[in-house]
């Protein structure tokens, strides 16, 4: 087995070396290029780029290095020689094998060409061949045309030509949506490097593939069947060094110029030539019939191929087929109107083909009708295994469909053209579905049953092994859900939607998860009533997703109802009551009702522990949830003990690299941060982030949470620049995952504001605080501790920007809300009094400030203990008010205490230590202890310049006071 630790060290060394290369080449290639400009080009945060180029910070990530390299326009040689070394090193820490792609072997995923004639598009194929596939700044090529025009067939033949010509890689992506595009690029990454494909989340693997392609030329990438330009636009700006071919039914506009190739129907001569090739008929009468048939079919390539395949398979005379088609022996068009001209053409063909297949191959008809209710994307063939008595029967039926050109078949997957699907569903629309999904007459119900049977079992946020299969299933689940809308409920559909909702919840796709879980609950209620175990499970799961989405007020009554019914049916201490109890405690905590959350959280732990044992993962989860409640209440010793036990159990049962382990690490780190144990917290948070990134991906909301918490601890120890990069990334990920109105977005905005404040960027902080408050008010309302916190932070930003009266109003309002909604002994309550007091000081109301600050210090000592680092802040703030009152003797012990506590807790170059030293120096100078005072003032300035920089407002203030004291010393 590879030495993972050594591989990680090698990766860090490679990252550090590449940082030096980036920095050097940035200077030689881009004279005058600023970090801000580079950040915009690389689409990264300014601080992220600054940290990446600063050797005083940890080595940057692969994505960061590659993005900067791309922004600087480095050549493929640079990526090949340097960035790949980096990736191989870092990837080897995650996998035991990592290989450099061997491009002497063709890299391609093209499906085989059908053994049928390719006629009618020779001119278009020649035009595609003329487009360049090597160079830089290459625009995409877009093939547009109506359904059935042969866009995919043309693109496939072109791709094969490029592969034979030596282009490499040649890669095909079924681009029906953004997730499918990402998965296709991730598949390329896995083909290029197995280690990457096996260890990286999809989003990171896709980014790796894009970086890899950017650095090379001569490749071909096909995005087939793009429905929306927004789905592909993020990739097009990067993929300009090879040939990008897009097929679409829509008129799409790209951000940069595209070469367009429009496909219409065949020319009549082409149509007849294709039919002659397919049928083998060249006699005069047959050609005459084929000519008329081509007109009847509107020269539509898909229709021509299906008609030709039918005649070839059945050996029917072209004239006879034309007569059948015109007279509509099979009912011709379905009763529901088919408005699309191409659908009408396919419907005519289907009428004849269906008559034959019903008589000779009814099993094939059944499978085709089932496939009509799935998505027009590849479906794993295993889904159909239960549709017929044996897998051999399924294989034979699929073979028949392929022979009639009705499906595209590979060894693992089957695909039906969306046009044929629409016709099949319309044809079946007049029949009322049967409640028995086993009956062939209800193909949509059978599709649901088959998908429900084949879909992965219930997954959790920590179970990522089934995610690749879920990604393939998701479009088909969405399709059958849409097609069953308004029809009688099916228990299989409720089950399928519920399980899919769990997967989507785990991936952070909450909007779609909420929709499916609501539908699942409604179906279950209609089928089974409100007291059925399945209904209660769906209600509990919906409440969990609502809670994750910040809709706590909506989740609470659902959890209470679920709990009440479970208790009535099973008793108060059965295992089925533990989940709603624990989830209720979680919701109450987020609603600020911490003390109320304690009882259900404790009861849930006791029930699970009694039922499953002390060492079960679910016991660990309940221990951790209870620890969070105790943390919220300020009961840090209890929280620490519970959190450590939860982590121990999770590591033992699930492993060190499991996402649940990351959750435990993160929550335990939060306790250490609250206790002022910053080194311990930092170590735990870095490990938690590493696990979460590896297992869930860079863009998962849990990754954002880990980044945000790490940024908070880094801020606490004065590492503002590093913290800022994480805070910016956390906000970006959260906004992308949850939107701009989610409560987590407000939290990320608030944390970023605190960092801007620490760096003296008060106007930026004020804007962030306003936005955070607006979101929190909209979600939680006025009377909530989180609202009080947002108001308090806004008040401080208003104070720093000189808006004192408004700061006073908001500060008082924040304190009133906090006092009304938090327990009197809560450790965060003194913050509100202390912050309000700072505004009193600014207004010259120093007695009022002194009174509040004294209360805050006493409350903090009681909550945290007298030696907690938080007490240093309260003591230091009290010193300021005592100075304003001229009570220097009284201020001196508080000032010395603040310095001692800060020195013990922080590094010698921490910004807070600079402030504490300054306050102590000013106290000593005011008491005429000049030598010690001047020495401490110089130390304060040196510390501030190191921690904050020479232009920071705090640094400037300390410098002015030192200059004044020095001038005064000279005068004396």
PDB file of C-alpha atoms in Angstrom, residues 523-696:
ATOM      1  CA  UNK A 523     -49.194  10.475  -2.078  1.00  0.00           C
ATOM      2  CA  UNK A 524     -48.663   8.512   1.119  1.00  0.00           C
ATOM      3  CA  UNK A 525     -51.428  10.432   2.880  1.00  0.00           C
ATOM      4  CA  UNK A 526     -53.822   9.701   0.011  1.00  0.00           C
ATOM      5  CA  UNK A 527     -52.848   6.032  -0.070  1.00  0.00           C
ATOM      6  CA  UNK A 528     -52.475   5.188   3.591  1.00  0.00           C
ATOM      7  CA  UNK A 529     -53.816   8.042   5.693  1.00  0.00           C
ATOM      8  CA  UNK A 530     -52.019  10.245   8.201  1.00  0.00           C
ATOM      9  CA  UNK A 531     -51.163   7.573  10.802  1.00  0.00           C
ATOM     10  CA  UNK A 532     -49.423   5.050   8.554  1.00  0.00           C
ATOM     11  CA  UNK A 533     -45.731   4.404   9.356  1.00  0.00           C
ATOM     12  CA  UNK A 534     -44.761   5.293   5.792  1.00  0.00           C
ATOM     13  CA  UNK A 535     -46.638   8.583   6.005  1.00  0.00           C
ATOM     14  CA  UNK A 536     -44.928   9.436   9.290  1.00  0.00           C
ATOM     15  CA  UNK A 537     -41.519   8.677   7.770  1.00  0.00           C
ATOM     16  CA  UNK A 538     -42.235  10.937   4.797  1.00  0.00           C
ATOM     17  CA  UNK A 539     -43.421  13.720   7.129  1.00  0.00           C
ATOM     18  CA  UNK A 540     -40.328  13.445   9.308  1.00  0.00           C
ATOM     19  CA  UNK A 541     -38.045  13.493   6.264  1.00  0.00           C
ATOM     20  CA  UNK A 542     -39.814  16.498   4.790  1.00  0.00           C
ATOM     21  CA  UNK A 543     -39.405  18.331   8.090  1.00  0.00           C
ATOM     22  CA  UNK A 544     -35.675  17.524   8.086  1.00  0.00           C
ATOM     23  CA  UNK A 545     -35.265  19.029   4.619  1.00  0.00           C
ATOM     24  CA  UNK A 546     -37.357  22.055   5.597  1.00  0.00           C
ATOM     25  CA  UNK A 547     -35.045  22.510   8.566  1.00  0.00           C
ATOM     26  CA  UNK A 548     -31.994  22.232   6.342  1.00  0.00           C
ATOM     27  CA  UNK A 549     -33.534  24.889   4.102  1.00  0.00           C
ATOM     28  CA  UNK A 550     -33.958  27.221   7.077  1.00  0.00           C
ATOM     29  CA  UNK A 551     -37.741  26.806   7.213  1.00  0.00           C
ATOM     30  CA  UNK A 552     -37.763  25.956  10.904  1.00  0.00           C
ATOM     31  CA  UNK A 553     -41.199  27.365  11.677  1.00  0.00           C
ATOM     32  CA  UNK A 554     -42.735  25.121   9.021  1.00  0.00           C
ATOM     33  CA  UNK A 555     -40.761  22.081  10.156  1.00  0.00           C
ATOM     34  CA  UNK A 556     -41.689  22.294  13.867  1.00  0.00           C
ATOM     35  CA  UNK A 557     -45.421  21.429  13.637  1.00  0.00           C
ATOM     36  CA  UNK A 558     -44.652  18.532  11.281  1.00  0.00           C
ATOM     37  CA  UNK A 559     -42.171  17.079  13.739  1.00  0.00           C
ATOM     38  CA  UNK A 560     -44.590  17.519  16.638  1.00  0.00           C
ATOM     39  CA  UNK A 561     -47.351  15.782  14.691  1.00  0.00           C
ATOM     40  CA  UNK A 562     -45.032  12.936  13.708  1.00  0.00           C
ATOM     41  CA  UNK A 563     -43.894  12.576  17.306  1.00  0.00           C
ATOM     42  CA  UNK A 564     -47.405  12.629  18.722  1.00  0.00           C
ATOM     43  CA  UNK A 565     -48.754   9.959  16.363  1.00  0.00           C
ATOM     44  CA  UNK A 566     -45.710   7.737  16.892  1.00  0.00           C
ATOM     45  CA  UNK A 567     -46.087   8.009  20.646  1.00  0.00           C
ATOM     46  CA  UNK A 568     -49.800   7.206  20.454  1.00  0.00           C
ATOM     47  CA  UNK A 569     -49.168   4.130  18.313  1.00  0.00           C
ATOM     48  CA  UNK A 570     -45.912   2.785  19.724  1.00  0.00           C
ATOM     49  CA  UNK A 571     -45.470   4.394  23.107  1.00  0.00           C
ATOM     50  CA  UNK A 572     -43.263   7.231  24.257  1.00  0.00           C
ATOM     51  CA  UNK A 573     -39.911   5.426  24.360  1.00  0.00           C
ATOM     52  CA  UNK A 574     -39.929   3.347  21.177  1.00  0.00           C
ATOM     53  CA  UNK A 575     -37.198   3.723  18.590  1.00  0.00           C
ATOM     54  CA  UNK A 576     -39.611   5.229  16.055  1.00  0.00           C
ATOM     55  CA  UNK A 577     -40.008   8.288  18.305  1.00  0.00           C
ATOM     56  CA  UNK A 578     -36.275   9.002  18.532  1.00  0.00           C
ATOM     57  CA  UNK A 579     -35.899  10.551  15.071  1.00  0.00           C
ATOM     58  CA  UNK A 580     -38.696  13.130  15.425  1.00  0.00           C
ATOM     59  CA  UNK A 581     -37.546  13.911  18.982  1.00  0.00           C
ATOM     60  CA  UNK A 582     -33.965  14.542  17.886  1.00  0.00           C
ATOM     61  CA  UNK A 583     -35.046  16.513  14.840  1.00  0.00           C
ATOM     62  CA  UNK A 584     -37.388  18.593  16.996  1.00  0.00           C
ATOM     63  CA  UNK A 585     -34.496  19.438  19.299  1.00  0.00           C
ATOM     64  CA  UNK A 586     -32.461  20.520  16.280  1.00  0.00           C
ATOM     65  CA  UNK A 587     -35.240  22.792  15.029  1.00  0.00           C
ATOM     66  CA  UNK A 588     -35.859  24.332  18.454  1.00  0.00           C
ATOM     67  CA  UNK A 589     -32.149  25.094  18.746  1.00  0.00           C
ATOM     68  CA  UNK A 590     -32.203  26.965  15.446  1.00  0.00           C
ATOM     69  CA  UNK A 591     -35.328  28.797  16.528  1.00  0.00           C
ATOM     70  CA  UNK A 592     -33.351  30.069  19.515  1.00  0.00           C
ATOM     71  CA  UNK A 593     -35.351  28.006  22.029  1.00  0.00           C
ATOM     72  CA  UNK A 594     -32.256  26.293  23.381  1.00  0.00           C
ATOM     73  CA  UNK A 595     -33.543  25.337  26.802  1.00  0.00           C
ATOM     74  CA  UNK A 596     -36.702  23.860  25.275  1.00  0.00           C
ATOM     75  CA  UNK A 597     -34.529  21.838  22.869  1.00  0.00           C
ATOM     76  CA  UNK A 598     -32.691  20.092  25.698  1.00  0.00           C
ATOM     77  CA  UNK A 599     -35.446  17.650  26.788  1.00  0.00           C
ATOM     78  CA  UNK A 600     -36.290  16.119  23.370  1.00  0.00           C
ATOM     79  CA  UNK A 601     -32.607  15.836  22.514  1.00  0.00           C
ATOM     80  CA  UNK A 602     -31.841  14.025  25.786  1.00  0.00           C
ATOM     81  CA  UNK A 603     -34.835  11.712  25.402  1.00  0.00           C
ATOM     82  CA  UNK A 604     -33.852  10.838  21.825  1.00  0.00           C
ATOM     83  CA  UNK A 605     -30.374   9.871  23.042  1.00  0.00           C
ATOM     84  CA  UNK A 606     -31.737   7.641  25.827  1.00  0.00           C
ATOM     85  CA  UNK A 607     -34.130   5.843  23.458  1.00  0.00           C
ATOM     86  CA  UNK A 608     -31.477   5.169  20.816  1.00  0.00           C
ATOM     87  CA  UNK A 609     -28.880   4.123  23.353  1.00  0.00           C
ATOM     88  CA  UNK A 610     -31.286   1.663  24.990  1.00  0.00           C
ATOM     89  CA  UNK A 611     -32.447   0.235  21.654  1.00  0.00           C
ATOM     90  CA  UNK A 612     -29.232   0.121  19.646  1.00  0.00           C
ATOM     91  CA  UNK A 613     -26.460   0.188  22.200  1.00  0.00           C
ATOM     92  CA  UNK A 614     -23.753   2.575  23.310  1.00  0.00           C
ATOM     93  CA  UNK A 615     -21.489   2.072  20.287  1.00  0.00           C
ATOM     94  CA  UNK A 616     -23.997   2.444  17.450  1.00  0.00           C
ATOM     95  CA  UNK A 617     -23.563   5.232  14.851  1.00  0.00           C
ATOM     96  CA  UNK A 618     -27.075   6.481  15.584  1.00  0.00           C
ATOM     97  CA  UNK A 619     -26.129   6.812  19.245  1.00  0.00           C
ATOM     98  CA  UNK A 620     -23.170   8.927  18.148  1.00  0.00           C
ATOM     99  CA  UNK A 621     -25.493  11.114  16.118  1.00  0.00           C
ATOM    100  CA  UNK A 622     -27.786  11.695  19.108  1.00  0.00           C
ATOM    101  CA  UNK A 623     -24.804  12.405  21.382  1.00  0.00           C
ATOM    102  CA  UNK A 624     -23.564  14.963  18.891  1.00  0.00           C
ATOM    103  CA  UNK A 625     -26.968  16.622  18.560  1.00  0.00           C
ATOM    104  CA  UNK A 626     -27.204  16.920  22.334  1.00  0.00           C
ATOM    105  CA  UNK A 627     -23.703  18.388  22.418  1.00  0.00           C
ATOM    106  CA  UNK A 628     -24.829  21.091  19.959  1.00  0.00           C
ATOM    107  CA  UNK A 629     -27.739  21.989  22.239  1.00  0.00           C
ATOM    108  CA  UNK A 630     -25.417  22.250  25.243  1.00  0.00           C
ATOM    109  CA  UNK A 631     -23.052  24.405  23.189  1.00  0.00           C
ATOM    110  CA  UNK A 632     -25.941  26.713  22.348  1.00  0.00           C
ATOM    111  CA  UNK A 633     -26.770  26.938  26.038  1.00  0.00           C
ATOM    112  CA  UNK A 634     -23.151  27.681  26.914  1.00  0.00           C
ATOM    113  CA  UNK A 635     -22.724  24.374  28.765  1.00  0.00           C
ATOM    114  CA  UNK A 636     -19.287  23.828  27.294  1.00  0.00           C
ATOM    115  CA  UNK A 637     -17.884  21.110  29.586  1.00  0.00           C
ATOM    116  CA  UNK A 638     -20.961  18.938  28.954  1.00  0.00           C
ATOM    117  CA  UNK A 639     -20.799  19.656  25.232  1.00  0.00           C
ATOM    118  CA  UNK A 640     -17.105  18.756  25.134  1.00  0.00           C
ATOM    119  CA  UNK A 641     -17.651  15.411  26.838  1.00  0.00           C
ATOM    120  CA  UNK A 642     -20.614  14.509  24.612  1.00  0.00           C
ATOM    121  CA  UNK A 643     -18.840  15.614  21.449  1.00  0.00           C
ATOM    122  CA  UNK A 644     -15.694  13.644  22.193  1.00  0.00           C
ATOM    123  CA  UNK A 645     -17.712  10.492  22.846  1.00  0.00           C
ATOM    124  CA  UNK A 646     -19.706  10.990  19.634  1.00  0.00           C
ATOM    125  CA  UNK A 647     -16.491  11.380  17.648  1.00  0.00           C
ATOM    126  CA  UNK A 648     -14.973   8.278  19.208  1.00  0.00           C
ATOM    127  CA  UNK A 649     -17.986   6.117  18.293  1.00  0.00           C
ATOM    128  CA  UNK A 650     -18.215   7.485  14.764  1.00  0.00           C
ATOM    129  CA  UNK A 651     -14.542   6.918  14.039  1.00  0.00           C
ATOM    130  CA  UNK A 652     -14.749   3.366  15.361  1.00  0.00           C
ATOM    131  CA  UNK A 653     -17.906   2.409  13.448  1.00  0.00           C
ATOM    132  CA  UNK A 654     -17.666   4.442  10.237  1.00  0.00           C
ATOM    133  CA  UNK A 655     -13.997   5.260   9.860  1.00  0.00           C
ATOM    134  CA  UNK A 656     -11.742   8.297  10.009  1.00  0.00           C
ATOM    135  CA  UNK A 657     -12.671   9.528   6.519  1.00  0.00           C
ATOM    136  CA  UNK A 658     -16.454   9.312   6.705  1.00  0.00           C
ATOM    137  CA  UNK A 659     -18.556  12.486   6.256  1.00  0.00           C
ATOM    138  CA  UNK A 660     -20.203  11.856   9.625  1.00  0.00           C
ATOM    139  CA  UNK A 661     -16.752  11.926  11.180  1.00  0.00           C
ATOM    140  CA  UNK A 662     -16.283  15.369   9.648  1.00  0.00           C
ATOM    141  CA  UNK A 663     -19.541  16.522  11.246  1.00  0.00           C
ATOM    142  CA  UNK A 664     -18.401  15.312  14.654  1.00  0.00           C
ATOM    143  CA  UNK A 665     -15.010  16.966  14.217  1.00  0.00           C
ATOM    144  CA  UNK A 666     -16.621  20.250  13.220  1.00  0.00           C
ATOM    145  CA  UNK A 667     -19.063  20.307  16.112  1.00  0.00           C
ATOM    146  CA  UNK A 668     -16.334  19.419  18.588  1.00  0.00           C
ATOM    147  CA  UNK A 669     -14.191  22.195  17.148  1.00  0.00           C
ATOM    148  CA  UNK A 670     -17.019  24.657  17.794  1.00  0.00           C
ATOM    149  CA  UNK A 671     -16.930  23.733  21.479  1.00  0.00           C
ATOM    150  CA  UNK A 672     -13.162  24.226  21.614  1.00  0.00           C
ATOM    151  CA  UNK A 673     -13.550  27.615  19.933  1.00  0.00           C
ATOM    152  CA  UNK A 674     -16.140  28.618  22.525  1.00  0.00           C
ATOM    153  CA  UNK A 675     -13.717  27.560  25.247  1.00  0.00           C
ATOM    154  CA  UNK A 676     -10.891  29.541  23.655  1.00  0.00           C
ATOM    155  CA  UNK A 677      -8.973  26.392  22.733  1.00  0.00           C
ATOM    156  CA  UNK A 678      -8.030  27.722  19.315  1.00  0.00           C
ATOM    157  CA  UNK A 679      -5.148  25.392  18.363  1.00  0.00           C
ATOM    158  CA  UNK A 680      -7.303  22.334  19.080  1.00  0.00           C
ATOM    159  CA  UNK A 681     -10.223  23.849  17.197  1.00  0.00           C
ATOM    160  CA  UNK A 682      -8.037  24.697  14.218  1.00  0.00           C
ATOM    161  CA  UNK A 683      -6.666  21.172  13.915  1.00  0.00           C
ATOM    162  CA  UNK A 684     -10.147  19.652  14.105  1.00  0.00           C
ATOM    163  CA  UNK A 685     -11.623  22.062  11.566  1.00  0.00           C
ATOM    164  CA  UNK A 686      -8.879  21.578   9.003  1.00  0.00           C
ATOM    165  CA  UNK A 687      -9.358  17.813   9.190  1.00  0.00           C
ATOM    166  CA  UNK A 688     -13.151  18.185   8.981  1.00  0.00           C
ATOM    167  CA  UNK A 689     -12.825  20.339   5.871  1.00  0.00           C
ATOM    168  CA  UNK A 690     -10.437  17.882   4.242  1.00  0.00           C
ATOM    169  CA  UNK A 691     -12.837  14.962   4.771  1.00  0.00           C
ATOM    170  CA  UNK A 692     -15.872  16.906   3.595  1.00  0.00           C
ATOM    171  CA  UNK A 693     -14.176  18.179   0.460  1.00  0.00           C
ATOM    172  CA  UNK A 694     -12.957  14.711  -0.450  1.00  0.00           C
ATOM    173  CA  UNK A 695     -16.253  12.906   0.108  1.00  0.00           C
ATOM    174  CA  UNK A 696     -18.901  15.503  -0.759  1.00  0.00           C
TER     175      UNK A 696
END
